[in-house]
Amino acid sequence: MSEVAQDGAGQEPQPGPYVDLHAHTTASDGLASPEALVAAALAADLSAIAVTDHDTVAGVAAARAAAAGTALDVVAGVELSCSDDRREVHLLGLCLADLTPLDDVLESARVAREVRGEEMVARLNRLDIPVTMDMVMAHAGEGNVGRPHVARALVDGGWVPTFREAFDRYLGDGRPACVDRPKLTLADAIALVHRAGGVAVWAHPQSEGTREKVMRYVALGLDGLEVRHPSHPAPDVERLARFCDEFGLVRSGGSDWHGEPESWKPLGCQHVPAPWLDALRERAIRHAAAA
Ligand code: AMP
Ligand code: FE
Ligand code: FE
Ligand code: ZN
């Protein structure tokens, strides 16, 4: 743990231990079970990992059970798909203390994802691809159905050569088999995360993370920005870190791991210092004390 990371953003290197605050499991569209995520986090020498599945917290308990008796801390999290001004925005709820306020909303999201999965299959059928919902569900298992499960079914059936091409041709934003689904407004999602005792962090803002938007989201109660993410080049990291200082937001970061071989970067790749998690937790505790 004496390793020192260059964060590649013109900032001072920060020493470990490191955490990873954005990871998916088979509870949503990850390839690794919660147990396998914990094993990967231990192998990467992380001190904490946040389980942040799309629209579900179903992987948290199994990850916690797998990490029991180890030095790994499992943070309860979720990645909510929200709408803002007709654009999709992802919100991370981190350090969730009470999962019950999420139950109804996440159950509605699960059903909406199934209905949407069927619509994606119907669209593919109209494009002369005879994929079935059963083939998709074979990949989704117990997890929340998403576009990656459809993509894997398309690869399996031989209709596309690669996962990536499934998105490029059919499933990516604006492609012919990409179907929208009802989403929470960003304001409602932030309020929901707060009711669950957590902190609300804007996931991978990328170039959308402008001063105007950050200010508007701060007014809605946003707590933090995911400063470090594999999709963020150094200028994004620097700008978002500055906004955190300017608007009193907490920094977060993670790999957005989906398991191998589909992940674009390994677990722990963002070298997020453990004190960032401490600051997120303090913010959650302050909310709880003020409530
Ligand atoms: P969904 O929540 O069902 O809309 O699926 C979104 C997920 O699909 C993202 O979290 C990624 O895991 C994956 N995804 C979205 N766009 C792409 C893309 N162009 N290439 C590969 N994976 C993608
Ligand atoms: Fe995903
Ligand atoms: Fe996301
Ligand atoms: Zn994610």
PDB file of C-alpha atoms and ligand atoms in Angstrom:
ATOM      1  CA  MET A   1       0.000   0.000   0.000  1.00  0.00           C
ATOM      2  CA  SER A   2       3.037   2.271  -0.139  1.00  0.00           C
ATOM      3  CA  GLU A   3       2.380   2.759  -3.835  1.00  0.00           C
ATOM      4  CA  VAL A   4       1.870   6.379  -4.852  1.00  0.00           C
ATOM      5  CA  ALA A   5      -0.391   7.175  -7.770  1.00  0.00           C
ATOM      6  CA  GLN A   6      -0.071   9.928 -10.313  1.00  0.00           C
ATOM      7  CA  ASP A   7      -3.609  11.126 -10.783  1.00  0.00           C
ATOM      8  CA  GLY A   8      -2.877  12.504 -14.203  1.00  0.00           C
ATOM      9  CA  ALA A   9      -4.710  15.729 -13.505  1.00  0.00           C
ATOM     10  CA  GLY A  10      -1.911  18.075 -12.619  1.00  0.00           C
ATOM     11  CA  GLN A  11      -2.500  17.447  -8.941  1.00  0.00           C
ATOM     12  CA  GLU A  12      -0.072  16.104  -6.382  1.00  0.00           C
ATOM     13  CA  PRO A  13       0.159  12.317  -6.322  1.00  0.00           C
ATOM     14  CA  GLN A  14      -1.792  10.944  -3.407  1.00  0.00           C
ATOM     15  CA  PRO A  15      -0.727   7.906  -1.397  1.00  0.00           C
ATOM     16  CA  GLY A  16      -2.901   4.834  -0.852  1.00  0.00           C
ATOM     17  CA  PRO A  17      -4.926   3.136   0.463  1.00  0.00           C
ATOM     18  CA  TYR A  18      -7.324   3.510  -2.423  1.00  0.00           C
ATOM     19  CA  VAL A  19     -11.044   2.984  -2.798  1.00  0.00           C
ATOM     20  CA  ASP A  20     -13.288   2.469  -5.830  1.00  0.00           C
ATOM     21  CA  LEU A  21     -16.699   4.101  -5.532  1.00  0.00           C
ATOM     22  CA  HIS A  22     -18.386   2.921  -8.735  1.00  0.00           C
ATOM     23  CA  ALA A  23     -18.816  -0.766  -9.592  1.00  0.00           C
ATOM     24  CA  HIS A  24     -21.527  -2.975 -11.065  1.00  0.00           C
ATOM     25  CA  THR A  25     -22.425  -6.602 -10.405  1.00  0.00           C
ATOM     26  CA  THR A  26     -24.785  -9.230 -11.817  1.00  0.00           C
ATOM     27  CA  ALA A  27     -27.528  -7.473  -9.821  1.00  0.00           C
ATOM     28  CA  SER A  28     -27.602  -5.112 -12.826  1.00  0.00           C
ATOM     29  CA  ASP A  29     -25.461  -5.303 -15.956  1.00  0.00           C
ATOM     30  CA  GLY A  30     -22.100  -6.360 -14.512  1.00  0.00           C
ATOM     31  CA  LEU A  31     -20.532  -9.693 -15.426  1.00  0.00           C
ATOM     32  CA  ALA A  32     -19.154 -10.408 -11.942  1.00  0.00           C
ATOM     33  CA  SER A  33     -21.265 -11.561  -9.010  1.00  0.00           C
ATOM     34  CA  PRO A  34     -21.116  -9.463  -5.820  1.00  0.00           C
ATOM     35  CA  GLU A  35     -18.778 -12.143  -4.407  1.00  0.00           C
ATOM     36  CA  ALA A  36     -16.503 -11.902  -7.452  1.00  0.00           C
ATOM     37  CA  LEU A  37     -16.472  -8.098  -7.136  1.00  0.00           C
ATOM     38  CA  VAL A  38     -15.321  -8.422  -3.528  1.00  0.00           C
ATOM     39  CA  ALA A  39     -12.613 -10.900  -4.577  1.00  0.00           C
ATOM     40  CA  ALA A  40     -11.430  -8.479  -7.289  1.00  0.00           C
ATOM     41  CA  ALA A  41     -11.383  -5.588  -4.784  1.00  0.00           C
ATOM     42  CA  LEU A  42      -9.291  -7.603  -2.336  1.00  0.00           C
ATOM     43  CA  ALA A  43      -6.927  -8.634  -5.144  1.00  0.00           C
ATOM     44  CA  ALA A  44      -6.576  -4.950  -6.103  1.00  0.00           C
ATOM     45  CA  ASP A  45      -5.695  -4.122  -2.481  1.00  0.00           C
ATOM     46  CA  LEU A  46      -8.560  -1.642  -2.128  1.00  0.00           C
ATOM     47  CA  SER A  47      -9.703  -0.584   1.333  1.00  0.00           C
ATOM     48  CA  ALA A  48     -13.300   0.053   0.233  1.00  0.00           C
ATOM     49  CA  ILE A  49     -15.601  -0.564  -2.681  1.00  0.00           C
ATOM     50  CA  ALA A  50     -19.029   0.918  -3.439  1.00  0.00           C
ATOM     51  CA  VAL A  51     -21.566  -1.401  -5.063  1.00  0.00           C
ATOM     52  CA  THR A  52     -23.442   0.922  -7.433  1.00  0.00           C
ATOM     53  CA  ASP A  53     -25.734  -1.150  -9.616  1.00  0.00           C
ATOM     54  CA  HIS A  54     -28.156   0.436 -12.064  1.00  0.00           C
ATOM     55  CA  ASP A  55     -31.483   1.067 -10.324  1.00  0.00           C
ATOM     56  CA  THR A  56     -31.042  -1.666  -7.713  1.00  0.00           C
ATOM     57  CA  VAL A  57     -29.370  -2.331  -4.368  1.00  0.00           C
ATOM     58  CA  ALA A  58     -29.851  -6.102  -4.648  1.00  0.00           C
ATOM     59  CA  GLY A  59     -26.096  -6.797  -4.783  1.00  0.00           C
ATOM     60  CA  VAL A  60     -25.155  -4.929  -1.613  1.00  0.00           C
ATOM     61  CA  ALA A  61     -26.023  -7.582   0.985  1.00  0.00           C
ATOM     62  CA  ALA A  62     -24.193 -10.384  -0.826  1.00  0.00           C
ATOM     63  CA  ALA A  63     -21.099  -8.190  -1.263  1.00  0.00           C
ATOM     64  CA  ARG A  64     -21.168  -7.303   2.434  1.00  0.00           C
ATOM     65  CA  ALA A  65     -21.486 -10.957   3.389  1.00  0.00           C
ATOM     66  CA  ALA A  66     -18.564 -11.880   1.121  1.00  0.00           C
ATOM     67  CA  ALA A  67     -16.408  -9.116   2.634  1.00  0.00           C
ATOM     68  CA  ALA A  68     -17.205 -10.025   6.252  1.00  0.00           C
ATOM     69  CA  GLY A  69     -14.020 -10.873   8.128  1.00  0.00           C
ATOM     70  CA  THR A  70     -11.809  -9.102   5.576  1.00  0.00           C
ATOM     71  CA  ALA A  71     -10.401  -5.570   5.713  1.00  0.00           C
ATOM     72  CA  LEU A  72     -12.598  -4.523   2.799  1.00  0.00           C
ATOM     73  CA  ASP A  73     -15.325  -2.014   3.507  1.00  0.00           C
ATOM     74  CA  VAL A  74     -18.440  -2.337   1.307  1.00  0.00           C
ATOM     75  CA  VAL A  75     -20.321   0.938   0.745  1.00  0.00           C
ATOM     76  CA  ALA A  76     -24.019   0.656  -0.094  1.00  0.00           C
ATOM     77  CA  GLY A  77     -24.710   2.499  -3.319  1.00  0.00           C
ATOM     78  CA  VAL A  78     -26.893   2.744  -6.404  1.00  0.00           C
ATOM     79  CA  GLU A  79     -26.661   4.369  -9.838  1.00  0.00           C
ATOM     80  CA  LEU A  80     -29.999   5.934 -10.738  1.00  0.00           C
ATOM     81  CA  SER A  81     -30.835   6.799 -14.344  1.00  0.00           C
ATOM     82  CA  CYS A  82     -32.542  10.188 -14.185  1.00  0.00           C
ATOM     83  CA  SER A  83     -33.868  12.742 -16.579  1.00  0.00           C
ATOM     84  CA  ASP A  84     -32.987  16.374 -16.610  1.00  0.00           C
ATOM     85  CA  ASP A  85     -34.272  18.657 -19.312  1.00  0.00           C
ATOM     86  CA  ARG A  86     -34.941  15.588 -21.515  1.00  0.00           C
ATOM     87  CA  ARG A  87     -31.354  14.374 -21.169  1.00  0.00           C
ATOM     88  CA  GLU A  88     -30.275  11.277 -19.273  1.00  0.00           C
ATOM     89  CA  VAL A  89     -28.179  11.968 -16.205  1.00  0.00           C
ATOM     90  CA  HIS A  90     -26.746   9.267 -13.935  1.00  0.00           C
ATOM     91  CA  LEU A  91     -26.826   9.910 -10.214  1.00  0.00           C
ATOM     92  CA  LEU A  92     -24.823   7.868  -7.722  1.00  0.00           C
ATOM     93  CA  GLY A  93     -26.341   7.430  -4.288  1.00  0.00           C
ATOM     94  CA  LEU A  94     -23.452   6.567  -1.962  1.00  0.00           C
ATOM     95  CA  CYS A  95     -23.175   5.719   1.746  1.00  0.00           C
ATOM     96  CA  LEU A  96     -26.861   4.747   1.826  1.00  0.00           C
ATOM     97  CA  ALA A  97     -27.806   4.111   5.444  1.00  0.00           C
ATOM     98  CA  ASP A  98     -31.384   2.875   5.027  1.00  0.00           C
ATOM     99  CA  LEU A  99     -32.352   1.022   1.877  1.00  0.00           C
ATOM    100  CA  THR A 100     -36.099   0.810   2.585  1.00  0.00           C
ATOM    101  CA  PRO A 101     -37.096   4.204   1.091  1.00  0.00           C
ATOM    102  CA  LEU A 102     -35.675   2.913  -2.214  1.00  0.00           C
ATOM    103  CA  ASP A 103     -37.812  -0.240  -2.387  1.00  0.00           C
ATOM    104  CA  ASP A 104     -40.907   1.012  -4.219  1.00  0.00           C
ATOM    105  CA  VAL A 105     -39.056   3.246  -6.620  1.00  0.00           C
ATOM    106  CA  LEU A 106     -36.530   0.584  -7.529  1.00  0.00           C
ATOM    107  CA  GLU A 107     -39.255  -2.035  -7.983  1.00  0.00           C
ATOM    108  CA  SER A 108     -40.979   0.298 -10.484  1.00  0.00           C
ATOM    109  CA  ALA A 109     -37.655   0.776 -12.264  1.00  0.00           C
ATOM    110  CA  ARG A 110     -37.160  -3.002 -12.457  1.00  0.00           C
ATOM    111  CA  VAL A 111     -40.588  -3.499 -14.060  1.00  0.00           C
ATOM    112  CA  ALA A 112     -39.999  -0.601 -16.463  1.00  0.00           C
ATOM    113  CA  ARG A 113     -36.690  -2.175 -17.485  1.00  0.00           C
ATOM    114  CA  GLU A 114     -38.425  -5.477 -18.283  1.00  0.00           C
ATOM    115  CA  VAL A 115     -41.087  -3.784 -20.386  1.00  0.00           C
ATOM    116  CA  ARG A 116     -38.392  -1.858 -22.189  1.00  0.00           C
ATOM    117  CA  GLY A 117     -36.358  -5.046 -22.731  1.00  0.00           C
ATOM    118  CA  GLU A 118     -39.373  -6.539 -24.521  1.00  0.00           C
ATOM    119  CA  GLU A 119     -39.708  -3.449 -26.681  1.00  0.00           C
ATOM    120  CA  MET A 120     -36.019  -3.645 -27.639  1.00  0.00           C
ATOM    121  CA  VAL A 121     -36.474  -7.312 -28.600  1.00  0.00           C
ATOM    122  CA  ALA A 122     -39.560  -6.397 -30.690  1.00  0.00           C
ATOM    123  CA  ARG A 123     -37.600  -3.703 -32.500  1.00  0.00           C
ATOM    124  CA  LEU A 124     -34.768  -6.117 -33.235  1.00  0.00           C
ATOM    125  CA  ASN A 125     -37.309  -8.641 -34.558  1.00  0.00           C
ATOM    126  CA  ARG A 126     -38.610  -5.971 -36.932  1.00  0.00           C
ATOM    127  CA  LEU A 127     -35.004  -5.556 -38.080  1.00  0.00           C
ATOM    128  CA  ASP A 128     -35.029  -9.296 -38.952  1.00  0.00           C
ATOM    129  CA  ILE A 129     -33.038 -10.369 -35.913  1.00  0.00           C
ATOM    130  CA  PRO A 130     -34.972 -13.230 -34.291  1.00  0.00           C
ATOM    131  CA  VAL A 131     -33.590 -12.692 -30.764  1.00  0.00           C
ATOM    132  CA  THR A 132     -36.052 -13.561 -27.967  1.00  0.00           C
ATOM    133  CA  MET A 133     -36.717 -12.193 -24.502  1.00  0.00           C
ATOM    134  CA  ASP A 134     -35.689 -15.599 -23.090  1.00  0.00           C
ATOM    135  CA  MET A 135     -32.267 -15.212 -24.675  1.00  0.00           C
ATOM    136  CA  VAL A 136     -31.929 -11.775 -23.089  1.00  0.00           C
ATOM    137  CA  MET A 137     -33.131 -13.006 -19.692  1.00  0.00           C
ATOM    138  CA  ALA A 138     -30.592 -15.842 -19.833  1.00  0.00           C
ATOM    139  CA  HIS A 139     -27.978 -13.090 -19.541  1.00  0.00           C
ATOM    140  CA  ALA A 140     -29.874 -10.899 -17.087  1.00  0.00           C
ATOM    141  CA  GLY A 141     -30.583 -13.758 -14.669  1.00  0.00           C
ATOM    142  CA  GLU A 142     -31.915 -12.230 -11.465  1.00  0.00           C
ATOM    143  CA  GLY A 143     -30.456  -8.866 -12.401  1.00  0.00           C
ATOM    144  CA  ASN A 144     -32.116  -5.689 -13.663  1.00  0.00           C
ATOM    145  CA  VAL A 145     -32.403  -5.982 -17.459  1.00  0.00           C
ATOM    146  CA  GLY A 146     -30.353  -3.514 -19.433  1.00  0.00           C
ATOM    147  CA  ARG A 147     -28.950  -2.933 -22.875  1.00  0.00           C
ATOM    148  CA  PRO A 148     -25.765  -4.918 -22.108  1.00  0.00           C
ATOM    149  CA  HIS A 149     -27.849  -8.087 -21.633  1.00  0.00           C
ATOM    150  CA  VAL A 150     -29.454  -7.536 -25.029  1.00  0.00           C
ATOM    151  CA  ALA A 151     -25.995  -6.923 -26.497  1.00  0.00           C
ATOM    152  CA  ARG A 152     -24.674 -10.198 -25.049  1.00  0.00           C
ATOM    153  CA  ALA A 153     -27.667 -12.077 -26.494  1.00  0.00           C
ATOM    154  CA  LEU A 154     -26.917 -10.560 -29.910  1.00  0.00           C
ATOM    155  CA  VAL A 155     -23.285 -11.693 -29.726  1.00  0.00           C
ATOM    156  CA  ASP A 156     -24.329 -15.193 -28.586  1.00  0.00           C
ATOM    157  CA  GLY A 157     -26.779 -15.535 -31.461  1.00  0.00           C
ATOM    158  CA  GLY A 158     -24.087 -14.549 -33.937  1.00  0.00           C
ATOM    159  CA  TRP A 159     -26.028 -11.464 -35.118  1.00  0.00           C
ATOM    160  CA  VAL A 160     -23.109  -9.173 -34.268  1.00  0.00           C
ATOM    161  CA  PRO A 161     -19.438 -10.074 -33.876  1.00  0.00           C
ATOM    162  CA  THR A 162     -18.792  -8.075 -30.717  1.00  0.00           C
ATOM    163  CA  PHE A 163     -20.496  -6.485 -27.719  1.00  0.00           C
ATOM    164  CA  ARG A 164     -19.306  -3.088 -28.895  1.00  0.00           C
ATOM    165  CA  GLU A 165     -20.764  -3.561 -32.321  1.00  0.00           C
ATOM    166  CA  ALA A 166     -24.136  -4.435 -30.782  1.00  0.00           C
ATOM    167  CA  PHE A 167     -24.154  -0.905 -29.332  1.00  0.00           C
ATOM    168  CA  ASP A 168     -22.711   0.731 -32.445  1.00  0.00           C
ATOM    169  CA  ARG A 169     -25.312  -0.828 -34.716  1.00  0.00           C
ATOM    170  CA  TYR A 170     -28.423  -1.317 -32.631  1.00  0.00           C
ATOM    171  CA  LEU A 171     -28.407  -0.385 -28.961  1.00  0.00           C
ATOM    172  CA  GLY A 172     -26.343   2.751 -28.472  1.00  0.00           C
ATOM    173  CA  ASP A 173     -28.094   6.071 -27.835  1.00  0.00           C
ATOM    174  CA  GLY A 174     -30.127   7.000 -30.887  1.00  0.00           C
ATOM    175  CA  ARG A 175     -29.621   3.615 -32.604  1.00  0.00           C
ATOM    176  CA  PRO A 176     -32.688   1.791 -33.964  1.00  0.00           C
ATOM    177  CA  ALA A 177     -33.222  -0.689 -31.098  1.00  0.00           C
ATOM    178  CA  CYS A 178     -32.476   1.746 -28.254  1.00  0.00           C
ATOM    179  CA  VAL A 179     -35.644   2.347 -26.270  1.00  0.00           C
ATOM    180  CA  ASP A 180     -36.188   5.030 -23.685  1.00  0.00           C
ATOM    181  CA  ARG A 181     -37.821   4.201 -20.362  1.00  0.00           C
ATOM    182  CA  PRO A 182     -39.488   6.233 -17.627  1.00  0.00           C
ATOM    183  CA  LYS A 183     -36.941   7.825 -15.343  1.00  0.00           C
ATOM    184  CA  LEU A 184     -36.936   9.755 -12.125  1.00  0.00           C
ATOM    185  CA  THR A 185     -36.326  13.441 -12.438  1.00  0.00           C
ATOM    186  CA  LEU A 186     -32.945  14.411 -11.107  1.00  0.00           C
ATOM    187  CA  ALA A 187     -34.607  16.436  -8.330  1.00  0.00           C
ATOM    188  CA  ASP A 188     -36.678  13.438  -7.191  1.00  0.00           C
ATOM    189  CA  ALA A 189     -33.643  11.149  -7.355  1.00  0.00           C
ATOM    190  CA  ILE A 190     -31.556  13.479  -5.186  1.00  0.00           C
ATOM    191  CA  ALA A 191     -34.387  13.679  -2.641  1.00  0.00           C
ATOM    192  CA  LEU A 192     -34.709   9.876  -2.669  1.00  0.00           C
ATOM    193  CA  VAL A 193     -30.985   9.397  -2.001  1.00  0.00           C
ATOM    194  CA  HIS A 194     -31.265  11.822   0.906  1.00  0.00           C
ATOM    195  CA  ARG A 195     -34.249   9.931   2.333  1.00  0.00           C
ATOM    196  CA  ALA A 196     -32.088   6.799   2.200  1.00  0.00           C
ATOM    197  CA  GLY A 197     -29.466   8.607   4.279  1.00  0.00           C
ATOM    198  CA  GLY A 198     -26.964   8.844   1.438  1.00  0.00           C
ATOM    199  CA  VAL A 199     -25.081  11.430  -0.543  1.00  0.00           C
ATOM    200  CA  ALA A 200     -26.037  12.329  -4.121  1.00  0.00           C
ATOM    201  CA  VAL A 201     -23.138  12.384  -6.586  1.00  0.00           C
ATOM    202  CA  TRP A 202     -23.355  13.255 -10.279  1.00  0.00           C
ATOM    203  CA  ALA A 203     -21.863  10.228 -12.084  1.00  0.00           C
ATOM    204  CA  HIS A 204     -19.383  10.777 -14.947  1.00  0.00           C
ATOM    205  CA  PRO A 205     -20.446  14.343 -15.842  1.00  0.00           C
ATOM    206  CA  GLN A 206     -17.837  14.468 -18.651  1.00  0.00           C
ATOM    207  CA  SER A 207     -18.181  17.598 -20.787  1.00  0.00           C
ATOM    208  CA  GLU A 208     -21.799  18.043 -19.632  1.00  0.00           C
ATOM    209  CA  GLY A 209     -20.414  19.127 -16.271  1.00  0.00           C
ATOM    210  CA  THR A 210     -20.480  22.857 -16.939  1.00  0.00           C
ATOM    211  CA  ARG A 211     -20.547  25.548 -14.256  1.00  0.00           C
ATOM    212  CA  GLU A 212     -24.181  26.384 -15.104  1.00  0.00           C
ATOM    213  CA  LYS A 213     -25.339  22.790 -14.717  1.00  0.00           C
ATOM    214  CA  VAL A 214     -23.343  22.172 -11.569  1.00  0.00           C
ATOM    215  CA  MET A 215     -24.849  25.316 -10.021  1.00  0.00           C
ATOM    216  CA  ARG A 216     -28.356  24.224 -10.963  1.00  0.00           C
ATOM    217  CA  TYR A 217     -27.817  20.753  -9.498  1.00  0.00           C
ATOM    218  CA  VAL A 218     -26.326  22.206  -6.312  1.00  0.00           C
ATOM    219  CA  ALA A 219     -29.602  24.107  -5.899  1.00  0.00           C
ATOM    220  CA  LEU A 220     -31.389  20.717  -6.112  1.00  0.00           C
ATOM    221  CA  GLY A 221     -29.243  19.375  -3.250  1.00  0.00           C
ATOM    222  CA  LEU A 222     -26.389  17.668  -5.088  1.00  0.00           C
ATOM    223  CA  ASP A 223     -23.582  16.671  -2.699  1.00  0.00           C
ATOM    224  CA  GLY A 224     -20.725  15.712  -4.963  1.00  0.00           C
ATOM    225  CA  LEU A 225     -19.207  15.122  -8.371  1.00  0.00           C
ATOM    226  CA  GLU A 226     -17.613  11.969  -9.715  1.00  0.00           C
ATOM    227  CA  VAL A 227     -14.378  13.728 -10.553  1.00  0.00           C
ATOM    228  CA  ARG A 228     -12.378  10.640 -11.502  1.00  0.00           C
ATOM    229  CA  HIS A 229     -13.874   8.251 -14.043  1.00  0.00           C
ATOM    230  CA  PRO A 230     -12.287   6.365 -16.967  1.00  0.00           C
ATOM    231  CA  SER A 231     -14.198   8.587 -19.417  1.00  0.00           C
ATOM    232  CA  HIS A 232     -12.714  11.788 -17.957  1.00  0.00           C
ATOM    233  CA  PRO A 233      -9.613  13.222 -19.582  1.00  0.00           C
ATOM    234  CA  ALA A 234      -7.407  15.404 -17.382  1.00  0.00           C
ATOM    235  CA  PRO A 235      -9.158  18.713 -18.269  1.00  0.00           C
ATOM    236  CA  ASP A 236     -12.502  17.267 -17.077  1.00  0.00           C
ATOM    237  CA  VAL A 237     -10.892  16.053 -13.853  1.00  0.00           C
ATOM    238  CA  GLU A 238      -9.336  19.469 -13.209  1.00  0.00           C
ATOM    239  CA  ARG A 239     -12.495  21.427 -13.985  1.00  0.00           C
ATOM    240  CA  LEU A 240     -14.741  19.162 -11.887  1.00  0.00           C
ATOM    241  CA  ALA A 241     -12.293  19.252  -8.964  1.00  0.00           C
ATOM    242  CA  ARG A 242     -12.354  23.065  -9.130  1.00  0.00           C
ATOM    243  CA  PHE A 243     -16.151  23.077  -9.066  1.00  0.00           C
ATOM    244  CA  CYS A 244     -16.049  20.893  -5.958  1.00  0.00           C
ATOM    245  CA  ASP A 245     -13.926  23.516  -4.193  1.00  0.00           C
ATOM    246  CA  GLU A 246     -15.979  26.408  -5.517  1.00  0.00           C
ATOM    247  CA  PHE A 247     -19.407  24.976  -4.626  1.00  0.00           C
ATOM    248  CA  GLY A 248     -18.545  23.005  -1.492  1.00  0.00           C
ATOM    249  CA  LEU A 249     -19.110  19.635  -3.169  1.00  0.00           C
ATOM    250  CA  VAL A 250     -17.440  16.378  -2.218  1.00  0.00           C
ATOM    251  CA  ARG A 251     -15.221  14.529  -4.709  1.00  0.00           C
ATOM    252  CA  SER A 252     -15.877  10.964  -5.736  1.00  0.00           C
ATOM    253  CA  GLY A 253     -14.317   8.591  -8.212  1.00  0.00           C
ATOM    254  CA  GLY A 254     -14.401   5.054  -9.492  1.00  0.00           C
ATOM    255  CA  SER A 255     -13.768   2.698 -12.355  1.00  0.00           C
ATOM    256  CA  ASP A 256     -17.417   1.994 -13.343  1.00  0.00           C
ATOM    257  CA  TRP A 257     -16.284  -1.628 -13.386  1.00  0.00           C
ATOM    258  CA  HIS A 258     -18.599  -4.100 -15.148  1.00  0.00           C
ATOM    259  CA  GLY A 259     -16.340  -7.186 -14.796  1.00  0.00           C
ATOM    260  CA  GLU A 260     -13.948  -8.579 -17.367  1.00  0.00           C
ATOM    261  CA  PRO A 261     -13.720  -8.590 -20.355  1.00  0.00           C
ATOM    262  CA  GLU A 262     -16.248  -5.784 -20.915  1.00  0.00           C
ATOM    263  CA  SER A 263     -14.862  -3.212 -18.474  1.00  0.00           C
ATOM    264  CA  TRP A 264     -12.902  -0.454 -20.099  1.00  0.00           C
ATOM    265  CA  LYS A 265     -10.513  -0.148 -17.142  1.00  0.00           C
ATOM    266  CA  PRO A 266      -9.588  -2.403 -14.203  1.00  0.00           C
ATOM    267  CA  LEU A 267     -11.129  -2.096 -10.772  1.00  0.00           C
ATOM    268  CA  GLY A 268      -9.225   0.479  -8.699  1.00  0.00           C
ATOM    269  CA  CYS A 269      -7.743   2.162 -11.784  1.00  0.00           C
ATOM    270  CA  GLN A 270      -8.786   5.655 -10.671  1.00  0.00           C
ATOM    271  CA  HIS A 271      -6.605   5.588  -7.520  1.00  0.00           C
ATOM    272  CA  VAL A 272      -9.242   7.313  -5.439  1.00  0.00           C
ATOM    273  CA  PRO A 273      -7.746   8.157  -2.026  1.00  0.00           C
ATOM    274  CA  ALA A 274      -9.567   6.713   0.995  1.00  0.00           C
ATOM    275  CA  PRO A 275     -10.079  10.194   2.568  1.00  0.00           C
ATOM    276  CA  TRP A 276     -12.486  11.012  -0.277  1.00  0.00           C
ATOM    277  CA  LEU A 277     -14.775   8.313   1.097  1.00  0.00           C
ATOM    278  CA  ASP A 278     -14.377   9.709   4.618  1.00  0.00           C
ATOM    279  CA  ALA A 279     -15.567  13.106   3.350  1.00  0.00           C
ATOM    280  CA  LEU A 280     -18.580  11.543   1.629  1.00  0.00           C
ATOM    281  CA  ARG A 281     -19.486   9.718   4.834  1.00  0.00           C
ATOM    282  CA  GLU A 282     -19.145  12.886   6.896  1.00  0.00           C
ATOM    283  CA  ARG A 283     -21.492  14.645   4.509  1.00  0.00           C
ATOM    284  CA  ALA A 284     -24.052  11.827   4.860  1.00  0.00           C
ATOM    285  CA  ILE A 285     -23.808  12.015   8.638  1.00  0.00           C
ATOM    286  CA  ARG A 286     -24.291  15.792   8.543  1.00  0.00           C
ATOM    287  CA  HIS A 287     -27.461  15.333   6.468  1.00  0.00           C
ATOM    288  CA  ALA A 288     -28.774  12.777   8.946  1.00  0.00           C
ATOM    289  CA  ALA A 289     -28.066  15.101  11.872  1.00  0.00           C
ATOM    290  CA  ALA A 290     -29.863  17.974  10.127  1.00  0.00           C
ATOM    291  CA  ALA A 291     -32.916  15.848   9.228  1.00  0.00           C
TER     292      ALA A 291
HETATM  293  P1  AMP B   1     -29.236   0.826 -19.738  1.00  0.00           P
HETATM  294  O1  AMP B   1     -29.131   1.211 -18.283  1.00  0.00           O
HETATM  295  O2  AMP B   1     -29.995  -0.432 -19.940  1.00  0.00           O
HETATM  296  O3  AMP B   1     -29.694   1.962 -20.614  1.00  0.00           O
HETATM  297  O4  AMP B   1     -27.759   0.463 -20.220  1.00  0.00           O
HETATM  298  C1  AMP B   1     -26.731   1.384 -19.989  1.00  0.00           C
HETATM  299  C2  AMP B   1     -25.443   0.594 -19.842  1.00  0.00           C
HETATM  300  O5  AMP B   1     -25.096   0.092 -21.106  1.00  0.00           O
HETATM  301  C3  AMP B   1     -24.263   1.441 -19.417  1.00  0.00           C
HETATM  302  O6  AMP B   1     -24.149   1.513 -18.025  1.00  0.00           O
HETATM  303  C4  AMP B   1     -23.122   0.645 -19.980  1.00  0.00           C
HETATM  304  O7  AMP B   1     -22.907  -0.482 -19.146  1.00  0.00           O
HETATM  305  C5  AMP B   1     -23.697   0.134 -21.291  1.00  0.00           C
HETATM  306  N1  AMP B   1     -23.483   1.003 -22.444  1.00  0.00           N
HETATM  307  C6  AMP B   1     -24.191   2.101 -22.833  1.00  0.00           C
HETATM  308  N2  AMP B   1     -23.743   2.596 -23.992  1.00  0.00           N
HETATM  309  C7  AMP B   1     -22.735   1.790 -24.378  1.00  0.00           C
HETATM  310  C8  AMP B   1     -21.864   1.748 -25.519  1.00  0.00           C
HETATM  311  N3  AMP B   1     -21.966   2.643 -26.494  1.00  0.00           N
HETATM  312  N4  AMP B   1     -20.941   0.760 -25.563  1.00  0.00           N
HETATM  313  C9  AMP B   1     -20.846  -0.159 -24.575  1.00  0.00           C
HETATM  314  N5  AMP B   1     -21.632  -0.185 -23.486  1.00  0.00           N
HETATM  315  C10 AMP B   1     -22.564   0.767 -23.388  1.00  0.00           C
HETATM  316 FE    FE B   2     -23.798  -0.359 -16.970  1.00  0.00          FE
HETATM  317 FE    FE B   3     -23.426   5.501 -15.659  1.00  0.00          FE
HETATM  318 ZN    ZN B   4     -21.984   2.818 -13.801  1.00  0.00          ZN
END
